Amino acid sequence: MSNEFIGIILIVLTASAILNFVLILTLFKIIRKYVNLTPPLLNIDEGQELPNIQAYYLSSKKPEILTSQKQATALVFLMSNCPKCQSKIAELESVLSVAPVAGVKLFFITHERTRKIEQFLGKSALKAVTLKVTKKAYLQLNPSQASPFYIFVDHQAQLQTAGMIGDENWQGFIEQINDIKTDADISLAS
């Protein structure tokens, strides 16, 4: 091999290494930018008051202000295109039947089109507690658009906790609801 040929190979290898380095740096910048754009689950901290959001009942179009409940409230976020959400409807209907006895108000919050939500819910009792909000208001409550997602709010409209339906806090809530349901069933049987 001649010295010229070896020199050309070294130049090509050096150029390839420099190009590779530039591409890796560009990839890191893109990844870092994407990570920074991931919205948080919530824009408010525990103990802070929820924003004053206007909503409308899906069935009656009657207006409702989420922060005016003056009792513990569970806000549930499901999306019609979420397979896991469909499987949560029966559980939420069970909660809905006991929630008033437990002193909890339950709302299903959505920004999706009415027809889409009605198809998603079918004949579910959740239709009666479905509130529509604007997309902007929805993103104030659920910036990452997580689903199936919940927010628990106290009687002063302050955030108590939030998370994915099925997590530890949600399971604790379901246990309390089931205990109340069992107590109510025992009382009716007596």
Tab-separated table of C-alpha atoms in Angstrom:
chain	number	residue	atom	x	y	z
A	1	MET	CA	0.000	0.000	0.000
A	2	SER	CA	1.215	3.411	-0.840
A	3	ASN	CA	1.507	6.297	1.568
A	4	GLU	CA	-1.029	8.277	-0.460
A	5	PHE	CA	-3.644	5.539	-0.120
A	6	ILE	CA	-3.073	5.271	3.646
A	7	GLY	CA	-3.343	9.075	3.916
A	8	ILE	CA	-6.702	9.044	2.079
A	9	ILE	CA	-8.017	6.272	4.361
A	10	LEU	CA	-6.956	8.256	7.464
A	11	ILE	CA	-8.687	11.390	6.140
A	12	VAL	CA	-11.885	9.434	5.434
A	13	LEU	CA	-11.786	7.797	8.889
A	14	THR	CA	-11.180	11.168	10.580
A	15	ALA	CA	-14.060	12.766	8.654
A	16	SER	CA	-16.323	9.830	9.584
A	17	ALA	CA	-15.391	10.168	13.278
A	18	ILE	CA	-16.089	13.930	13.205
A	19	LEU	CA	-19.428	13.382	11.427
A	20	ASN	CA	-20.355	10.686	13.942
A	21	PHE	CA	-19.522	13.027	16.844
A	22	VAL	CA	-21.644	15.837	15.336
A	23	LEU	CA	-24.575	13.466	14.797
A	24	ILE	CA	-24.381	12.188	18.386
A	25	LEU	CA	-24.370	15.774	19.739
A	26	THR	CA	-27.365	16.625	17.552
A	27	LEU	CA	-29.206	13.540	18.796
A	28	PHE	CA	-28.506	14.497	22.426
A	29	LYS	CA	-29.897	17.995	21.794
A	30	ILE	CA	-33.070	16.538	20.274
A	31	ILE	CA	-33.522	14.094	23.159
A	32	ARG	CA	-32.941	16.803	25.755
A	33	LYS	CA	-35.440	19.074	24.002
A	34	TYR	CA	-38.042	16.279	23.920
A	35	VAL	CA	-37.563	15.421	27.601
A	36	ASN	CA	-38.042	19.068	28.562
A	37	LEU	CA	-41.296	19.188	26.568
A	38	THR	CA	-42.877	16.312	28.481
A	39	PRO	CA	-45.644	17.939	30.518
A	40	PRO	CA	-45.942	17.179	34.227
A	41	LEU	CA	-48.895	15.108	35.447
A	42	LEU	CA	-50.177	18.206	37.254
A	43	ASN	CA	-49.420	21.912	37.257
A	44	ILE	CA	-50.368	22.307	40.918
A	45	ASP	CA	-48.992	20.836	44.124
A	46	GLU	CA	-50.827	18.971	46.867
A	47	GLY	CA	-52.636	21.405	49.151
A	48	GLN	CA	-53.039	24.017	46.420
A	49	GLU	CA	-56.488	25.010	45.204
A	50	LEU	CA	-57.645	23.782	41.818
A	51	PRO	CA	-58.169	26.448	39.171
A	52	ASN	CA	-61.726	27.741	38.909
A	53	ILE	CA	-62.956	25.806	35.871
A	54	GLN	CA	-66.338	26.077	34.172
A	55	ALA	CA	-67.787	22.805	32.897
A	56	TYR	CA	-71.080	21.589	31.429
A	57	TYR	CA	-72.953	18.366	32.093
A	58	LEU	CA	-72.882	16.163	29.008
A	59	SER	CA	-76.541	15.196	29.390
A	60	SER	CA	-78.221	18.471	30.335
A	61	LYS	CA	-75.670	21.140	29.288
A	62	LYS	CA	-76.190	22.623	32.776
A	63	PRO	CA	-73.113	24.633	33.856
A	64	GLU	CA	-71.001	23.511	36.795
A	65	ILE	CA	-67.970	25.077	38.475
A	66	LEU	CA	-65.602	22.351	39.609
A	67	THR	CA	-64.303	24.243	42.639
A	68	SER	CA	-67.770	25.005	44.051
A	69	GLN	CA	-68.559	21.502	45.339
A	70	LYS	CA	-67.877	22.129	49.073
A	71	GLN	CA	-67.268	18.393	49.521
A	72	ALA	CA	-64.626	15.822	48.687
A	73	THR	CA	-64.525	15.268	44.938
A	74	ALA	CA	-62.945	12.695	42.667
A	75	LEU	CA	-62.249	13.929	39.154
A	76	VAL	CA	-61.731	11.058	36.725
A	77	PHE	CA	-60.121	11.410	33.308
A	78	LEU	CA	-60.738	8.733	30.681
A	79	MET	CA	-60.186	8.911	26.935
A	80	SER	CA	-62.438	7.183	24.428
A	81	ASN	CA	-59.418	5.871	22.495
A	82	CYS	CA	-57.853	4.287	25.600
A	83	PRO	CA	-58.451	0.506	25.819
A	84	LYS	CA	-57.607	0.455	29.550
A	85	CYS	CA	-60.216	3.184	30.163
A	86	GLN	CA	-63.054	1.077	28.778
A	87	SER	CA	-62.263	-1.608	31.346
A	88	LYS	CA	-62.554	0.950	34.197
A	89	ILE	CA	-66.169	1.917	33.494
A	90	ALA	CA	-67.724	-0.897	35.582
A	91	GLU	CA	-65.458	-0.069	38.552
A	92	LEU	CA	-66.347	3.624	38.295
A	93	GLU	CA	-70.075	2.816	38.123
A	94	SER	CA	-69.680	0.844	41.350
A	95	VAL	CA	-67.920	3.815	42.970
A	96	LEU	CA	-70.622	6.142	41.661
A	97	SER	CA	-73.349	4.144	43.389
A	98	VAL	CA	-71.660	4.473	46.810
A	99	ALA	CA	-69.934	7.853	46.490
A	100	PRO	CA	-72.838	9.940	47.876
A	101	VAL	CA	-72.969	7.762	51.023
A	102	ALA	CA	-69.204	8.218	51.378
A	103	GLY	CA	-69.589	11.991	51.054
A	104	VAL	CA	-67.671	12.046	47.778
A	105	LYS	CA	-68.758	13.621	44.541
A	106	LEU	CA	-67.515	11.861	41.402
A	107	PHE	CA	-67.133	13.553	38.022
A	108	PHE	CA	-65.874	12.197	34.724
A	109	ILE	CA	-64.038	15.076	32.989
A	110	THR	CA	-63.654	15.203	29.218
A	111	HIS	CA	-62.948	17.584	26.377
A	112	GLU	CA	-63.766	15.112	23.612
A	113	ARG	CA	-66.669	15.506	21.205
A	114	THR	CA	-70.077	14.646	22.656
A	115	ARG	CA	-70.807	11.911	20.122
A	116	LYS	CA	-67.464	10.217	20.821
A	117	ILE	CA	-68.049	10.228	24.587
A	118	GLU	CA	-71.621	8.987	24.252
A	119	GLN	CA	-70.405	6.073	22.118
A	120	PHE	CA	-67.630	5.358	24.602
A	121	LEU	CA	-69.958	5.348	27.622
A	122	GLY	CA	-72.899	3.598	25.977
A	123	LYS	CA	-75.638	3.230	28.608
A	124	SER	CA	-73.247	3.779	31.516
A	125	ALA	CA	-74.434	5.637	34.608
A	126	LEU	CA	-71.285	7.750	34.235
A	127	LYS	CA	-73.103	9.822	31.610
A	128	ALA	CA	-75.001	11.562	34.413
A	129	VAL	CA	-71.746	12.794	35.991
A	130	THR	CA	-69.814	13.525	32.815
A	131	LEU	CA	-68.633	17.108	32.580
A	132	LYS	CA	-67.298	18.657	29.388
A	133	VAL	CA	-64.618	21.305	29.578
A	134	THR	CA	-62.646	23.165	26.953
A	135	LYS	CA	-59.365	21.647	25.839
A	136	LYS	CA	-57.554	24.543	27.545
A	137	ALA	CA	-59.330	23.833	30.856
A	138	TYR	CA	-58.668	20.101	30.466
A	139	LEU	CA	-54.962	20.775	30.057
A	140	GLN	CA	-54.990	22.935	33.201
A	141	LEU	CA	-56.235	19.919	35.144
A	142	ASN	CA	-54.439	17.152	33.254
A	143	PRO	CA	-51.536	18.664	31.263
A	144	SER	CA	-50.107	15.295	30.228
A	145	GLN	CA	-53.562	14.047	29.167
A	146	ALA	CA	-52.940	10.910	31.220
A	147	SER	CA	-55.678	8.306	31.342
A	148	PRO	CA	-57.108	6.519	33.193
A	149	PHE	CA	-56.209	9.318	35.616
A	150	TYR	CA	-57.795	10.778	38.763
A	151	ILE	CA	-57.531	13.824	40.999
A	152	PHE	CA	-58.841	13.819	44.579
A	153	VAL	CA	-59.888	17.226	45.870
A	154	ASP	CA	-61.054	18.103	49.385
A	155	HIS	CA	-64.071	20.211	50.410
A	156	GLN	CA	-62.002	23.391	49.964
A	157	ALA	CA	-61.121	22.475	46.359
A	158	GLN	CA	-57.526	21.758	47.352
A	159	LEU	CA	-55.603	18.975	45.677
A	160	GLN	CA	-55.151	15.981	47.972
A	161	THR	CA	-53.564	13.530	45.552
A	162	ALA	CA	-53.580	12.483	41.930
A	163	GLY	CA	-52.401	9.538	39.896
A	164	MET	CA	-53.293	6.726	37.593
A	165	ILE	CA	-56.416	4.708	38.344
A	166	GLY	CA	-55.192	1.498	39.934
A	167	ASP	CA	-52.272	3.003	41.859
A	168	GLU	CA	-51.887	2.681	45.638
A	169	ASN	CA	-53.975	5.772	46.516
A	170	TRP	CA	-56.741	4.711	44.146
A	171	GLN	CA	-56.766	1.199	45.637
A	172	GLY	CA	-57.086	2.723	49.124
A	173	PHE	CA	-60.050	4.774	47.917
A	174	ILE	CA	-61.688	1.671	46.403
A	175	GLU	CA	-61.192	-0.234	49.683
A	176	GLN	CA	-62.941	2.567	51.591
A	177	ILE	CA	-65.790	2.594	49.064
A	178	ASN	CA	-66.117	-1.200	49.318
A	179	ASP	CA	-66.176	-1.012	53.142
A	180	ILE	CA	-68.964	1.566	52.983
A	181	LYS	CA	-70.819	-0.573	50.456
A	182	THR	CA	-70.484	-3.638	52.713
A	183	ASP	CA	-71.692	-1.654	55.748
A	184	ALA	CA	-74.653	-0.351	53.748
A	185	ASP	CA	-75.513	-3.882	52.569
A	186	ILE	CA	-75.376	-5.163	56.164
A	187	SER	CA	-77.640	-2.308	57.329
A	188	LEU	CA	-80.186	-3.080	54.613
A	189	ALA	CA	-80.168	-6.777	55.510
A	190	SER	CA	-80.865	-6.063	59.208
